XYZ file of C-alpha atoms in Angstrom:
371
model
C 0.000 0.000 0.000
C 1.200 3.484 -0.758
C 2.224 5.221 2.447
C 3.276 8.550 0.920
C 3.899 9.994 -2.498
C 7.136 8.576 -3.828
C 7.363 6.009 -1.026
C 6.064 2.481 -1.209
C 5.834 -0.153 1.512
C 8.034 -3.045 0.396
C 6.821 -6.624 0.184
C 10.379 -7.818 0.717
C 13.920 -6.984 -0.380
C 14.662 -6.905 -4.083
C 17.539 -9.050 -5.351
C 20.803 -7.151 -5.440
C 21.941 -6.530 -8.998
C 25.147 -5.690 -10.761
C 23.905 -2.656 -12.651
C 24.570 -2.506 -16.366
C 24.065 0.267 -18.890
C 22.297 0.275 -22.226
C 22.068 3.004 -24.865
C 19.947 3.898 -27.847
C 20.770 2.034 -31.059
C 20.250 3.811 -34.348
C 21.667 3.599 -37.845
C 19.900 6.760 -38.965
C 23.152 8.707 -39.392
C 26.902 8.224 -39.381
C 27.038 9.901 -35.976
C 24.435 7.529 -34.545
C 26.409 4.508 -35.730
C 29.629 5.962 -34.335
C 27.927 6.464 -30.970
C 27.025 2.766 -30.771
C 30.559 1.748 -31.753
C 32.053 4.049 -29.105
C 29.582 2.825 -26.489
C 30.755 -0.713 -27.247
C 34.358 0.415 -26.816
C 33.493 1.858 -23.409
C 32.003 -1.480 -22.353
C 28.297 -0.681 -22.470
C 26.220 -3.838 -22.159
C 23.554 -3.293 -24.834
C 22.112 -0.967 -27.455
C 18.370 -0.955 -28.169
C 16.657 0.263 -31.341
C 13.278 1.932 -30.985
C 10.449 1.533 -33.467
C 7.606 4.040 -33.566
C 6.414 5.535 -36.847
C 9.714 6.283 -38.525
C 12.422 3.710 -39.254
C 11.896 0.072 -38.373
C 14.092 -1.535 -35.734
C 15.216 -4.757 -37.391
C 16.804 -3.128 -40.445
C 18.834 -0.738 -38.288
C 20.046 -3.557 -36.061
C 21.060 -5.617 -39.083
C 23.373 -2.789 -40.127
C 24.683 -2.282 -36.590
C 25.369 -6.004 -36.296
C 27.987 -5.606 -39.006
C 29.478 -2.529 -37.294
C 29.939 -4.066 -33.829
C 31.233 -7.268 -32.291
C 30.471 -7.477 -28.544
C 27.624 -5.151 -27.550
C 24.189 -6.772 -27.308
C 21.580 -5.458 -29.727
C 17.851 -5.398 -29.051
C 14.523 -4.007 -30.180
C 12.896 -1.574 -27.785
C 10.287 -2.140 -28.898
C 8.624 -3.751 -31.893
C 4.840 -3.534 -31.491
C 2.688 -6.627 -31.530
C 0.267 -6.729 -34.429
C 2.601 -4.918 -36.820
C 4.012 -8.346 -37.758
C 2.706 -11.861 -37.340
C 4.302 -13.894 -34.541
C 5.966 -16.055 -37.178
C 7.455 -12.987 -38.873
C 8.743 -11.758 -35.512
C 10.343 -15.156 -34.948
C 11.947 -15.141 -38.409
C 13.377 -11.641 -37.918
C 14.628 -12.469 -34.423
C 16.264 -15.710 -35.552
C 17.899 -13.887 -38.464
C 19.391 -11.237 -36.182
C 20.494 -13.832 -33.655
C 22.418 -15.516 -36.461
C 23.820 -12.243 -37.853
C 24.984 -11.005 -34.433
C 26.525 -14.273 -33.325
C 24.063 -14.624 -30.453
C 23.969 -10.963 -29.336
C 20.315 -10.244 -30.105
C 17.392 -9.684 -27.710
C 13.803 -9.331 -28.898
C 11.918 -6.573 -27.105
C 8.186 -6.551 -27.789
C 5.243 -4.517 -26.575
C 1.541 -4.043 -27.153
C 1.921 -0.335 -28.019
C -1.489 1.397 -27.824
C -4.660 2.024 -29.797
C -3.537 5.280 -31.391
C -0.521 3.694 -33.090
C -1.895 0.238 -33.782
C -5.253 1.395 -35.111
C -4.076 4.649 -36.691
C -0.710 3.664 -38.172
C -0.787 -0.117 -38.606
C -4.523 -0.540 -39.163
C -4.736 -3.315 -36.575
C -7.367 -3.346 -33.844
C -5.944 -2.935 -30.341
C -7.715 -5.814 -28.658
C -6.767 -8.292 -25.919
C -3.151 -7.004 -25.719
C -2.168 -9.183 -22.760
C -3.456 -12.369 -24.377
C -1.825 -11.411 -27.669
C 1.472 -10.934 -25.830
C 1.208 -14.352 -24.208
C 0.419 -16.117 -27.466
C 3.105 -14.263 -29.397
C 5.772 -15.307 -26.881
C 4.613 -18.921 -26.955
C 4.576 -19.025 -30.774
C 8.023 -17.419 -31.103
C 9.459 -19.946 -28.684
C 7.857 -22.859 -30.524
C 9.343 -21.679 -33.812
C 12.787 -20.838 -32.430
C 12.987 -24.256 -30.734
C 12.385 -25.937 -34.088
C 8.959 -27.294 -33.204
C 6.224 -27.868 -35.751
C 3.881 -24.890 -35.549
C 0.516 -26.213 -34.424
C -0.946 -23.607 -32.088
C -4.570 -23.062 -31.133
C -4.953 -19.931 -29.039
C -7.658 -17.322 -28.535
C -5.946 -14.739 -30.737
C -3.920 -16.941 -33.096
C -4.888 -20.298 -34.582
C -2.122 -21.879 -36.652
C -2.795 -23.371 -39.108
C -5.987 -21.408 -39.682
C -9.008 -23.625 -38.973
C -10.680 -24.746 -42.189
C -7.811 -23.459 -44.321
C -5.377 -25.163 -46.662
C -2.523 -24.351 -44.309
C -0.536 -27.041 -42.573
C 1.702 -27.135 -39.529
C 5.305 -26.652 -40.595
C 8.611 -26.145 -38.875
C 11.225 -23.456 -39.452
C 13.921 -24.125 -42.002
C 16.375 -22.188 -39.801
C 18.435 -23.899 -37.127
C 16.914 -23.775 -33.613
C 18.251 -20.925 -31.494
C 17.389 -19.314 -28.182
C 15.798 -15.868 -28.438
C 15.730 -13.844 -25.199
C 12.385 -12.033 -25.056
C 11.829 -8.830 -23.088
C 8.379 -7.311 -22.702
C 7.581 -3.612 -22.414
C 4.827 -3.489 -19.819
C 3.552 -0.923 -17.328
C 0.025 -2.209 -16.689
C -0.361 -4.709 -13.806
C -1.803 -7.547 -15.914
C 0.918 -7.281 -18.526
C 3.588 -7.032 -15.829
C 2.271 -10.225 -14.243
C 2.536 -11.909 -17.630
C 6.065 -10.538 -18.033
C 7.057 -11.971 -14.676
C 5.604 -15.319 -15.690
C 7.013 -15.723 -19.198
C 9.644 -13.168 -20.201
C 13.409 -13.063 -19.847
C 13.333 -9.362 -19.060
C 11.135 -6.338 -18.401
C 11.339 -3.047 -20.289
C 9.795 -0.585 -17.853
C 8.827 3.043 -18.061
C 7.578 5.808 -15.747
C 9.599 4.060 -13.018
C 10.416 5.820 -9.746
C 12.701 3.816 -7.416
C 10.997 5.143 -4.287
C 7.725 3.532 -5.419
C 9.276 0.442 -6.999
C 6.708 -1.941 -5.502
C 4.043 -0.493 -7.820
C 5.937 -2.313 -10.567
C 7.755 -5.073 -8.735
C 4.695 -6.520 -6.990
C 2.920 -7.672 -10.179
C 6.214 -8.772 -11.741
C 6.916 -10.816 -8.617
C 3.413 -12.307 -8.600
C 3.822 -13.440 -12.186
C 7.262 -14.881 -11.573
C 6.134 -16.805 -8.508
C 3.133 -18.217 -10.382
C 5.629 -19.855 -12.739
C 7.964 -21.052 -9.976
C 10.429 -18.243 -10.591
C 11.685 -15.186 -8.740
C 12.474 -11.628 -9.779
C 16.119 -12.665 -9.974
C 15.193 -14.632 -13.112
C 14.382 -11.414 -14.996
C 16.529 -8.533 -16.157
C 14.650 -5.419 -15.043
C 15.432 -2.484 -17.345
C 14.213 1.097 -17.047
C 15.077 4.294 -18.954
C 16.830 7.291 -17.419
C 17.894 10.581 -18.924
C 21.359 11.515 -17.651
C 22.720 15.009 -17.193
C 25.648 16.027 -15.011
C 25.183 19.633 -13.980
C 25.590 21.996 -11.061
C 22.218 23.498 -12.018
C 20.130 20.552 -10.877
C 16.962 22.573 -10.248
C 16.960 23.934 -13.798
C 17.502 20.461 -15.241
C 14.640 19.045 -13.189
C 12.256 21.740 -14.437
C 13.265 21.077 -18.028
C 12.926 17.309 -17.809
C 9.594 17.542 -15.991
C 8.248 19.798 -18.739
C 9.388 17.247 -21.299
C 6.915 14.761 -19.850
C 3.985 16.923 -20.948
C 4.015 15.247 -24.363
C 4.064 11.763 -22.821
C 1.233 12.626 -20.438
C -0.829 14.588 -22.936
C -0.251 12.880 -26.274
C 1.072 9.338 -25.792
C -2.369 7.782 -25.711
C -5.988 8.642 -26.276
C -8.263 10.526 -23.913
C -9.317 7.219 -22.396
C -6.164 5.093 -22.736
C -2.749 6.317 -21.589
C -0.685 3.625 -19.890
C 2.003 6.090 -18.778
C -0.545 8.216 -16.944
C -1.990 5.159 -15.269
C 1.492 4.212 -14.073
C 2.087 7.701 -12.682
C -1.337 7.624 -11.019
C -0.447 4.370 -9.241
C 2.606 6.201 -7.865
C 0.535 9.015 -6.383
C 0.335 11.557 -9.232
C -3.158 10.816 -10.516
C -4.714 14.241 -10.072
C -1.714 16.071 -11.507
C -1.386 13.948 -14.653
C -5.118 14.228 -15.339
C -4.792 18.005 -15.209
C -1.740 18.004 -17.477
C -3.479 15.709 -19.956
C -6.596 17.882 -20.027
C -4.603 21.066 -20.628
C -2.557 19.433 -23.364
C -5.636 18.174 -25.170
C -7.175 21.651 -24.907
C -4.150 23.067 -26.712
C -2.749 24.777 -23.583
C 0.578 23.016 -23.921
C 2.861 25.551 -22.244
C 0.591 25.561 -19.215
C 0.504 21.764 -19.229
C 4.311 21.612 -19.272
C 4.559 23.963 -16.295
C 2.231 21.780 -14.223
C 4.047 18.464 -14.622
C 5.172 17.556 -11.078
C 8.856 18.286 -10.593
C 9.194 14.994 -8.721
C 8.462 13.139 -11.960
C 11.283 14.931 -13.751
C 13.686 14.402 -10.890
C 12.941 10.857 -9.783
C 12.728 9.161 -13.179
C 16.130 10.477 -14.275
C 19.730 11.002 -13.196
C 20.201 14.766 -12.942
C 22.628 16.936 -11.015
C 26.120 16.662 -9.615
C 28.094 13.431 -9.588
C 27.200 12.941 -5.913
C 23.488 13.409 -6.649
C 23.598 11.002 -9.585
C 25.503 8.419 -7.535
C 22.815 8.473 -4.865
C 20.067 7.945 -7.460
C 22.048 5.064 -8.995
C 22.152 3.455 -5.548
C 18.366 3.680 -5.347
C 17.896 1.962 -8.712
C 20.279 -0.812 -7.779
C 18.710 -1.157 -4.361
C 15.282 -1.495 -5.995
C 16.535 -4.478 -7.995
C 16.949 -2.838 -11.383
C 19.509 -4.655 -13.517
C 19.912 -2.338 -16.496
C 19.617 1.417 -16.903
C 18.695 2.405 -20.460
C 20.507 5.712 -20.745
C 19.058 8.631 -22.710
C 21.657 11.244 -23.651
C 21.546 14.505 -25.596
C 24.023 16.880 -27.141
C 26.997 16.476 -29.506
C 28.615 13.062 -29.874
C 31.600 13.796 -27.645
C 29.373 15.280 -24.925
C 27.240 12.152 -24.907
C 30.296 9.916 -24.763
C 31.842 11.937 -21.936
C 28.591 11.728 -19.957
C 28.366 7.997 -20.614
C 31.955 7.422 -19.471
C 31.381 9.415 -16.278
C 28.196 7.494 -15.542
C 29.950 4.177 -16.097
C 32.547 5.139 -13.499
C 29.832 5.971 -10.965
C 27.952 2.740 -11.707
C 31.162 0.750 -11.248
C 31.673 2.465 -7.881
C 28.155 1.588 -6.770
C 28.505 -2.009 -7.983
C 31.686 -2.368 -5.934
C 29.782 -1.403 -2.785
C 28.484 -4.966 -2.652
C 25.241 -6.224 -1.106
C 25.276 -3.890 1.895
C 22.728 -1.407 0.552
C 19.882 -0.806 2.967
C 17.043 -3.287 2.630
C 18.755 -5.379 -0.031
C 20.004 -8.943 0.112
C 22.391 -10.756 -2.181
C 21.103 -12.745 -5.130
C 22.602 -11.607 -8.438
C 20.856 -12.808 -11.550
């Protein structure tokens, strides 16, 4: 139960993690490719390609696979319904082969505005579609004959001329991460996925997210230590922390006001579960009324501060401790500015993360249990 805004009563200690860093993957420019190569050189764990309504993710990762050799490459995310489960499996198996085993498939349900407006696919039963898609991908990637009768997908189609076939490609393991912020989808993620791609995450209220993930994991005889928990953070080292917080809070106005319809916005629901319900409803209303500057000014500063790493090195280090103490395994770093500025920030953050990782399992309220 929520005891105070930004503070959540814990249901038990999260597993201690060795924090890793991930960055954005893009082949949209020479500078973007160079950033991924330099991030690999610095020792960054993974690079993830987004897919919205611009470039697709798989094509960019295919190019980056040839430009890198050690960094993991993943999709964050490809939306369900834009491709059949079999096509997702084929693309994932292709990239796993091209990368020499460095690929991770990140999937998500997206939302009605994108699926129905851009892809022309009805946004229905997203949790069930996620379950069935994971099960079908795993059947195909294991080399099994595809005979699947679900509620969303029936393969072969009943009454059709189709027949159950098996992939011509060699069997291969495909790690699957799910982008989920709704409780039902997080329970499914805990049950079936290899990792969780979170959003709107505040370490002080981690149980809002960890409780359903834990419930799902335990229903399958697993624990949270069996999942890589990944959340995004913007990073900015500055002595003007207050100014940075105001700026990053205002940046959430688009997410709160536009990333969803008037009735369906999963980000707002996640913020509401963390104690910001009234504020995000006001921001959303103002945005939809066209009062966008006013909406940006009313985004709670705590959202800008607590979902990111902003301020001096000491301030950022303390926030990193909170993420690690909450059980997060990977921070997906969002950086801005010229290439060298981003690389310098990334290198400084890696040093701080290494320091925090060396502190061992003595963080308050945390027990050992690396995954």
